[in-house]
mmCIF file of C-alpha atoms in Angstrom:
data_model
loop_
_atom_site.group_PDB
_atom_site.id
_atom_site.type_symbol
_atom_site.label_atom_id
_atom_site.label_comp_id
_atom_site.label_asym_id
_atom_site.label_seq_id
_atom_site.Cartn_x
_atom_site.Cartn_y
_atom_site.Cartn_z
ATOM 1 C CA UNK A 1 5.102 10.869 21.819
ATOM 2 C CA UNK A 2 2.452 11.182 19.382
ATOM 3 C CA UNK A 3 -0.819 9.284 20.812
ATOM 4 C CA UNK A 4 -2.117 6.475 19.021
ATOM 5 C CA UNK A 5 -5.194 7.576 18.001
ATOM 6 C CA UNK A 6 -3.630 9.732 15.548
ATOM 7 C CA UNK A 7 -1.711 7.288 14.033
ATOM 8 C CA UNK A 8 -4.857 4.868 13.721
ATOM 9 C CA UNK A 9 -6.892 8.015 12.072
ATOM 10 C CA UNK A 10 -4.217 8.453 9.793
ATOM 11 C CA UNK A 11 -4.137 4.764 8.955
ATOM 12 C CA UNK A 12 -8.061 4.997 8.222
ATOM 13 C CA UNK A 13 -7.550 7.998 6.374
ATOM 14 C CA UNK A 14 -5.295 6.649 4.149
ATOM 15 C CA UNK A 15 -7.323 3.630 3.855
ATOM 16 C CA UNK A 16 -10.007 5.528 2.832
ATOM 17 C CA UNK A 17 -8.598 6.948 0.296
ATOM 18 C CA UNK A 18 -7.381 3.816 -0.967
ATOM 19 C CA UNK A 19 -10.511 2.507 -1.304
ATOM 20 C CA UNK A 20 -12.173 5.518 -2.719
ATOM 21 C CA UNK A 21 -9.740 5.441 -5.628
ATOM 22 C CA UNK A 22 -10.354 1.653 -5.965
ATOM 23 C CA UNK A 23 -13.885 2.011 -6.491
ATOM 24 C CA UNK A 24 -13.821 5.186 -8.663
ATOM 25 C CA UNK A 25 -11.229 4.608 -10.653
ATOM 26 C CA UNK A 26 -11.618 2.527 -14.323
ATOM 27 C CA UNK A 27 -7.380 2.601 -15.197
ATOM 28 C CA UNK A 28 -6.620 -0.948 -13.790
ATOM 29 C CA UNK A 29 -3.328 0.330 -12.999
ATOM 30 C CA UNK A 30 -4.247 3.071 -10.978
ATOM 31 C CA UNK A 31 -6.560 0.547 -9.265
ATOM 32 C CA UNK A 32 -3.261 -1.759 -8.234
ATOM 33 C CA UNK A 33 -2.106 1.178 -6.788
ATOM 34 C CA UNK A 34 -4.878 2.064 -4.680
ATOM 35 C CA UNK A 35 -4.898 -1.721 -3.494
ATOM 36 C CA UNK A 36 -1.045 -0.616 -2.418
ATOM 37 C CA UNK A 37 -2.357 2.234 -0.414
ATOM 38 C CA UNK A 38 -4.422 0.361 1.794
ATOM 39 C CA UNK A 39 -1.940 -2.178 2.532
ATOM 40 C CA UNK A 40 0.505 0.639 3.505
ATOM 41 C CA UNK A 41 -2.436 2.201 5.406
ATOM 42 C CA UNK A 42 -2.831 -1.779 7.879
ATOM 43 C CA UNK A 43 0.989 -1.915 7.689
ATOM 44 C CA UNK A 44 0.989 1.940 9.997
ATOM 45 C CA UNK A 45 -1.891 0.490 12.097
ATOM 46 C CA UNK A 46 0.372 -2.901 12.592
ATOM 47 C CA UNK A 47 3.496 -0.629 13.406
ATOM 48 C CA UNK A 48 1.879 1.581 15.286
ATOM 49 C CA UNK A 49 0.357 -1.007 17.622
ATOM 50 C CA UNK A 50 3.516 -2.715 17.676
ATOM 51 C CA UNK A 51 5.478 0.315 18.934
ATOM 52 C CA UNK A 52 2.911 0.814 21.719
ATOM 53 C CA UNK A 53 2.058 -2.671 23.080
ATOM 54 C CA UNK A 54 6.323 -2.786 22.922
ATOM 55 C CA UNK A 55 6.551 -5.982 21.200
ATOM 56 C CA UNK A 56 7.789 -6.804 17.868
ATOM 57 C CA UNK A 57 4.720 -9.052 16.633
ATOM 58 C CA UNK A 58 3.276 -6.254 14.843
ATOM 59 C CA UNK A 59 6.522 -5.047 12.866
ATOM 60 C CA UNK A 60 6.796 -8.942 11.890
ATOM 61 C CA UNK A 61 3.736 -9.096 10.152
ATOM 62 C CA UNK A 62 3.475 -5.665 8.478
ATOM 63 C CA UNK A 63 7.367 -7.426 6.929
ATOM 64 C CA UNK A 64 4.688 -10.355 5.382
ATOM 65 C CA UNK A 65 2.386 -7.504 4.395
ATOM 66 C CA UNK A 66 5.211 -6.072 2.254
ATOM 67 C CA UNK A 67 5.954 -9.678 0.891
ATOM 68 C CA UNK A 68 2.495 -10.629 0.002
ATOM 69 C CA UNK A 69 2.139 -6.911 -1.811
ATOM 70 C CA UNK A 70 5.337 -7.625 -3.643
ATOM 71 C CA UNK A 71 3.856 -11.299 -5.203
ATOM 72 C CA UNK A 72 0.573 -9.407 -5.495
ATOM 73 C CA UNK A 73 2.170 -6.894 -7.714
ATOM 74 C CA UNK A 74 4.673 -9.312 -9.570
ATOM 75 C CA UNK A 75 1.425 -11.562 -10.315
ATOM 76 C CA UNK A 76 -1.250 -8.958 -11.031
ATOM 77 C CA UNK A 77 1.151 -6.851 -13.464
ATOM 78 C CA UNK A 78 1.546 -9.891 -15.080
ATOM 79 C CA UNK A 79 -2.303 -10.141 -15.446
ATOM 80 C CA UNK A 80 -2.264 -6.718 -16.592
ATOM 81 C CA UNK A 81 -0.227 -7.435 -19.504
ATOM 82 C CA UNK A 82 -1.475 -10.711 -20.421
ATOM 83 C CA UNK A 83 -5.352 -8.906 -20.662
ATOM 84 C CA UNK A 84 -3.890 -5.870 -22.302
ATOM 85 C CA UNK A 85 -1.808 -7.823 -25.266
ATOM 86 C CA UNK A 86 -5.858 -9.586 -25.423
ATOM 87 C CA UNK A 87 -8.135 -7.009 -25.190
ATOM 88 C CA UNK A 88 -5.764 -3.609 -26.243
ATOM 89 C CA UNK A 89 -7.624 -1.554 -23.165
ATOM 90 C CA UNK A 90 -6.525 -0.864 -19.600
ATOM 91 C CA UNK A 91 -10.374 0.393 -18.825
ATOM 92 C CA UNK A 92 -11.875 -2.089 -16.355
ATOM 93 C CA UNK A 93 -15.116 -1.760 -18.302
ATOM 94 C CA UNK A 94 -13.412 -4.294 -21.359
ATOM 95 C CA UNK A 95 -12.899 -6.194 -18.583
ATOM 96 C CA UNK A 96 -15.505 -8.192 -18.163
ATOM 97 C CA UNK A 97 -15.651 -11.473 -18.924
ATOM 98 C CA UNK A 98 -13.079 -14.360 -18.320
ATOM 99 C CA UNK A 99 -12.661 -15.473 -21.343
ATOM 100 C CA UNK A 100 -9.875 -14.237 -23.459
ATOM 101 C CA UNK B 1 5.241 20.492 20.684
ATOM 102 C CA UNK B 2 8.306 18.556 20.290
ATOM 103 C CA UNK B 3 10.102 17.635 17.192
ATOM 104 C CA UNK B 4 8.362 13.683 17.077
ATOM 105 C CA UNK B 5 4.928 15.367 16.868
ATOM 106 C CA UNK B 6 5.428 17.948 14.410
ATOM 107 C CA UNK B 7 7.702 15.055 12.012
ATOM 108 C CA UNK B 8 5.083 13.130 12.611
ATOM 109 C CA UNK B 9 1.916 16.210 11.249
ATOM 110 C CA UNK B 10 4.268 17.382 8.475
ATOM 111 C CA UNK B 11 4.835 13.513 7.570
ATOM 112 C CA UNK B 12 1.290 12.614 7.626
ATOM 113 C CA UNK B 13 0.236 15.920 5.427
ATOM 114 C CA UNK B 14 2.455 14.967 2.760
ATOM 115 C CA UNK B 15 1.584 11.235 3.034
ATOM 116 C CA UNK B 16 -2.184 12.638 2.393
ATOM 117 C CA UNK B 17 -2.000 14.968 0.109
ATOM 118 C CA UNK B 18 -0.099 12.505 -2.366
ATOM 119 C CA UNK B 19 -2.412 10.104 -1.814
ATOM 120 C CA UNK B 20 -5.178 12.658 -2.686
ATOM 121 C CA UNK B 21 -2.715 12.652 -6.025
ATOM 122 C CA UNK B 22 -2.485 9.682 -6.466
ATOM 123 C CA UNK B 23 -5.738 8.760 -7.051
ATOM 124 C CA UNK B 24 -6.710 12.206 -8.866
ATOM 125 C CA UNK B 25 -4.358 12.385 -11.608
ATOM 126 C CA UNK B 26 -5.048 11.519 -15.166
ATOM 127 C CA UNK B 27 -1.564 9.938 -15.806
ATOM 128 C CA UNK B 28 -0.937 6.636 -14.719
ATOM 129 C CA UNK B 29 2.900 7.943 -14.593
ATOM 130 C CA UNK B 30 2.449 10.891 -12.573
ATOM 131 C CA UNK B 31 0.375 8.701 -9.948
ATOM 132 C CA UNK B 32 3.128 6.450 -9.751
ATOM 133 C CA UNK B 33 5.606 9.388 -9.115
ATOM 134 C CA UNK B 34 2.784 10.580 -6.206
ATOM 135 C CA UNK B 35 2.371 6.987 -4.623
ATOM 136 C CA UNK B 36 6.478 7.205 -4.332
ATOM 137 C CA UNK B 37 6.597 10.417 -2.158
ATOM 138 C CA UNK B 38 3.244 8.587 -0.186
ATOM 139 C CA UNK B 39 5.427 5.412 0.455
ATOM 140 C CA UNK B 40 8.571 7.612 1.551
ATOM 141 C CA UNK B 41 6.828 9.556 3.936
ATOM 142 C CA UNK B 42 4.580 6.726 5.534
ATOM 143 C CA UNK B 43 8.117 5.112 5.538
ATOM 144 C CA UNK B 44 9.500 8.120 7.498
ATOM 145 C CA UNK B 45 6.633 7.725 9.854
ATOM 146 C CA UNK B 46 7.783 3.548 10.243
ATOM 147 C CA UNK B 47 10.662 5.937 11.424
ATOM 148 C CA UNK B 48 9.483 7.736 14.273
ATOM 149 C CA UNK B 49 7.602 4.907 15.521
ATOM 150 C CA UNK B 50 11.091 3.015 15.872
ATOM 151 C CA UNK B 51 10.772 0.481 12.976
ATOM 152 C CA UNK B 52 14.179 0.679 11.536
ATOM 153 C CA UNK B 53 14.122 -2.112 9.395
ATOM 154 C CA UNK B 54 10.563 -1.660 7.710
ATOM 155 C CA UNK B 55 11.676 1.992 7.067
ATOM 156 C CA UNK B 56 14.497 0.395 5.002
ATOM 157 C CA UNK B 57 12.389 -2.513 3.704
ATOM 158 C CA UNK B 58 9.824 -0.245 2.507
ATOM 159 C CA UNK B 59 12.645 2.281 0.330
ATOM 160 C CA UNK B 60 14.168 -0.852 -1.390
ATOM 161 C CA UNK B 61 11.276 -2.983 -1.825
ATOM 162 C CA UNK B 62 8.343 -1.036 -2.254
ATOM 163 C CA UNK B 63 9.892 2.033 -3.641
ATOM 164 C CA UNK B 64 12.712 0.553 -5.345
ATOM 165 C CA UNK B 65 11.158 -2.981 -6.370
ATOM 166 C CA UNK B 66 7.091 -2.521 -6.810
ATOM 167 C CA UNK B 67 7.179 0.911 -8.119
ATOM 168 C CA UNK B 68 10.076 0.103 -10.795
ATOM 169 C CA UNK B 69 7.956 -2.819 -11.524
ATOM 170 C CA UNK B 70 4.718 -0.230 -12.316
ATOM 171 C CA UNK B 71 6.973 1.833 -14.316
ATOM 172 C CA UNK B 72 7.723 -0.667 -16.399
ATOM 173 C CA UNK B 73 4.336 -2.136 -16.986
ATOM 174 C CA UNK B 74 3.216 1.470 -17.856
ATOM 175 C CA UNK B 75 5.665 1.291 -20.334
ATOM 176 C CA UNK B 76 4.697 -1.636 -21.913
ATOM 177 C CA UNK B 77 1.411 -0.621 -22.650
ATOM 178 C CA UNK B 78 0.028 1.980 -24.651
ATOM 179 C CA UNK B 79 -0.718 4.903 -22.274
ATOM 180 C CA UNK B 80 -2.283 7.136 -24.924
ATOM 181 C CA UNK B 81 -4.974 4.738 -25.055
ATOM 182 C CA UNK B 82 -5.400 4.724 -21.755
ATOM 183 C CA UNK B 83 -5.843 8.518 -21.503
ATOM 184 C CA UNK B 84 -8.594 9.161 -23.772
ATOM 185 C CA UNK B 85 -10.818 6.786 -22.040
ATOM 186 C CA UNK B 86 -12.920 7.806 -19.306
ATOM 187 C CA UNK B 87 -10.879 7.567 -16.052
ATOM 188 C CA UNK B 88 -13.266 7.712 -13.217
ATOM 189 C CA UNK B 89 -16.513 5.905 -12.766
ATOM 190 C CA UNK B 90 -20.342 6.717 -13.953
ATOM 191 C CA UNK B 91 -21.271 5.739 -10.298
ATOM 192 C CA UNK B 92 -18.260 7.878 -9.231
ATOM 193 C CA UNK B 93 -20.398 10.015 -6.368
ATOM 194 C CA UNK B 94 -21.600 6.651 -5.404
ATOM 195 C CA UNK B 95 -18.424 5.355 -5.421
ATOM 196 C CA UNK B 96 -17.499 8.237 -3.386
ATOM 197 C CA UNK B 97 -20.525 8.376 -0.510
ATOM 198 C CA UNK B 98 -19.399 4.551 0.212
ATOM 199 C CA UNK B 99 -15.358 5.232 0.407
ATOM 200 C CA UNK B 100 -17.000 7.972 3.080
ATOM 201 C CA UNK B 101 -19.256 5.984 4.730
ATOM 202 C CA UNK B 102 -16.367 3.416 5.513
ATOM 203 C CA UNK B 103 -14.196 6.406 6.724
ATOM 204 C CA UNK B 104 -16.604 7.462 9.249
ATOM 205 C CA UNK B 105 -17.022 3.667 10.311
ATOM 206 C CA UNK B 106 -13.722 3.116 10.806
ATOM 207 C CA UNK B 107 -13.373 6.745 12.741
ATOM 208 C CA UNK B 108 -16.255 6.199 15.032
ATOM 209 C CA UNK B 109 -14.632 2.926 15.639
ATOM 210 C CA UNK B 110 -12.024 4.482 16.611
ATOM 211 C CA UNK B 111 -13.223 7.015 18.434
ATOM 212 C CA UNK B 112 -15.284 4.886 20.646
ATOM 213 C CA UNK B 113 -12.839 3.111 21.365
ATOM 214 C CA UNK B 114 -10.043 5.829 22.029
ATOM 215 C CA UNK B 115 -9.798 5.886 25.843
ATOM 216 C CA UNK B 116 -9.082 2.143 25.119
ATOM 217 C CA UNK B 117 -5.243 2.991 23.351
ATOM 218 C CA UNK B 118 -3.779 3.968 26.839
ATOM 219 C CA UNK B 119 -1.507 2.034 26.697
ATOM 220 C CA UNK B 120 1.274 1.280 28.728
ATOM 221 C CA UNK B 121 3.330 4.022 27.959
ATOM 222 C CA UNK B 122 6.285 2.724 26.224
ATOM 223 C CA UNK B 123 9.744 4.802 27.328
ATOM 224 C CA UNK B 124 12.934 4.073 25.493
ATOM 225 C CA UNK B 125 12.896 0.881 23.000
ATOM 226 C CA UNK B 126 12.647 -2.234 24.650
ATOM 227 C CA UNK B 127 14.947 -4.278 22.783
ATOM 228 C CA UNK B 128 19.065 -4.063 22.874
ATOM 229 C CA UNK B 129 21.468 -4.123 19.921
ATOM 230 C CA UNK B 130 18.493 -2.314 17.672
ATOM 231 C CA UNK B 131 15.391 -2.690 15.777
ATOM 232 C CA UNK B 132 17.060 -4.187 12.882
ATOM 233 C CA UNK B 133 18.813 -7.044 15.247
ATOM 234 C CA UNK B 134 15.665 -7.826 17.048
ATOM 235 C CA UNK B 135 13.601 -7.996 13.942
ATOM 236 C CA UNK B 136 16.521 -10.270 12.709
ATOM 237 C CA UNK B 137 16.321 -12.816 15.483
ATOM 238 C CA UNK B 138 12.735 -13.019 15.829
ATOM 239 C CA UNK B 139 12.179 -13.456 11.701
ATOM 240 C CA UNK B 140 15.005 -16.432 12.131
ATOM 241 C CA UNK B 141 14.057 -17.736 15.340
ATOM 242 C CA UNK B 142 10.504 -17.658 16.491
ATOM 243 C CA UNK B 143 8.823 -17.319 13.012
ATOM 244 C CA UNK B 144 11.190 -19.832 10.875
ATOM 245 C CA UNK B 145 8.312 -21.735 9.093
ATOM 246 C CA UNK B 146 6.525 -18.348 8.114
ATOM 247 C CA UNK B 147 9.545 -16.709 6.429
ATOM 248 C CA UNK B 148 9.873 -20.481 4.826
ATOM 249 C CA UNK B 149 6.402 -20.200 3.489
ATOM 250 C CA UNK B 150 6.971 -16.746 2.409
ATOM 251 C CA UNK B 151 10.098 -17.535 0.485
ATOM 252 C CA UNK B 152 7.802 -20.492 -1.389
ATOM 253 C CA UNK B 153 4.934 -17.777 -1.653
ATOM 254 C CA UNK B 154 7.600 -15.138 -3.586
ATOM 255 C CA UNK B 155 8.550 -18.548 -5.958
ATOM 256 C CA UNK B 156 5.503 -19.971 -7.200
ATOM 257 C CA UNK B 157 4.704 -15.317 -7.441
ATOM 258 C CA UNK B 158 7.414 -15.320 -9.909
ATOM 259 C CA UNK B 159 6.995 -18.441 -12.005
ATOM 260 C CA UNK B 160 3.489 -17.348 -12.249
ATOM 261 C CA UNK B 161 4.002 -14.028 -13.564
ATOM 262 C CA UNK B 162 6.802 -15.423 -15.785
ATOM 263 C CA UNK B 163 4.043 -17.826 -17.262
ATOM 264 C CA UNK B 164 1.715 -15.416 -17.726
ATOM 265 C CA UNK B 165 3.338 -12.628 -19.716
ATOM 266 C CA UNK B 166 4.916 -14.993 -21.445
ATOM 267 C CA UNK B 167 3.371 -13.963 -25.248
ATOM 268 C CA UNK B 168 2.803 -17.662 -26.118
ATOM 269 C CA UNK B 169 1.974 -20.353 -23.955
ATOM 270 C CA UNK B 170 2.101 -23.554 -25.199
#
């Protein structure tokens, strides 16, 4: 069985790299997808701890994970296009103030 | 090594270098297309480590439901815009020295505390009738008023992203 370490370091690998793109990145969209990498990143740590603590707590809340990311998505695409029909950009940098 | 360990390495190589992909390409479309193969193969990991039912929750929702939902927002703006514009940061290596510096944090985290994952080593799985049953039972049973709040959570989601892309709002 593969230890657990290496699933965690994969997990904060992948988080990583989810962050990295959401900080570097100025395409909004590519930054909604890098939010979706780190939530799949906690969802392996979640699983993985579930599998070896043998309980089922861990696989039940990476399942709420998955339904928060799908409102987050439903309600930030949403945003997306609401900003783009406003401001004609997806560049974070026109994003900038509240106001429409 | 046995077949779990190398699924496992050849899963976890292609779930990083997609997400290296993802978050290098110019095209918003072709990052999609990478974050897919990253969600299938973190899903096949969900598989080795016995989690059934997330393995098929993540192909139909996140693959099949988010990432249909991305494609069509890409569609429904104008991507040429998008592609002359400047796609990474001024600050980018600063951007880059911090995503770092929380890798190592988290890894030294980890790595301290590594003799602490012993475990008790878990042999066969500890439920009967399957993943997907036991998942079932304890979604239903123990944790009623969360999938409740959930299922108002995914309402007022849609109604609010109805509202807002709605072109006029009166």
């Amino acid at each position: 069985m593969v230890p657990l370490a290496h699933i965690l370091a994969l997990s904060v690998i992948l988080f990583g790299l989810g962050a990295a793109g959401f900080v570097f990145r100025r395409n909004i969209i590519t930054i909604f997808m890098c939010i979706e990498l780190m939530l799949n990143a906690v969802n392996l740590a979640f699983i993985g701890f579930s599998r070896y603590l043998g309980n089922l707590d861990g696989q039940i809340f990476a399942f709420f994970v998955i339904v928060v990311a799908a409102a987050e998505a439903a309600v930030g695409l949403a945003i997306i296009i609401a900003v783009y029909r406003n401001r004609g950009s997806l560049s974070i940098d026109d994003f900038d103030s509240m106001k429409l | 090594m046995m077949l779990p360990q190398i699924a496992f390495f050849f899963l976890s190589a292609v779930t990083l270098i997609s997400a290296v992909m993802v978050i290098t390409r110019r095209n918003a479309v072709h990052s999609i297309i990478w974050l897919i193969v990253t969600l299938f193969s973190v899903g096949g990991i969900f598989l080795t480590l016995h989690a059934e039912f997330l393995f098929a929750v993540q192909v139909i929702l996140y693959v099949g439901g988010i990432m249909v939902l991305f494609l069509f927002v890409v569609m429904l703006v104008n991507l040429d815009v998008a592609l002359k514009q400047a796609q990474f940061n001024r600050q980018w290596q600063v951007a880059l020295v911090t995503a770092l510096v929380l890798m190592a944090e988290l890894g030294y985290g980890i790595y301290r505390g590594h003799q602490g994952f012993t475990l008790a080593q878990v042999t066969a799985t500890p439920m009967s009738g399957g993943n997907t049953q036991a998942v079932g039972l304890a979604l239903y049973q123990d944790y009623m008023l969360a999938v409740e709040i959930a299922s108002v959570l995914l309402l007022v989601a849609m109604v609010g992203a109805v509202i807002m892309a709605k072109r006029k709002i009166e």
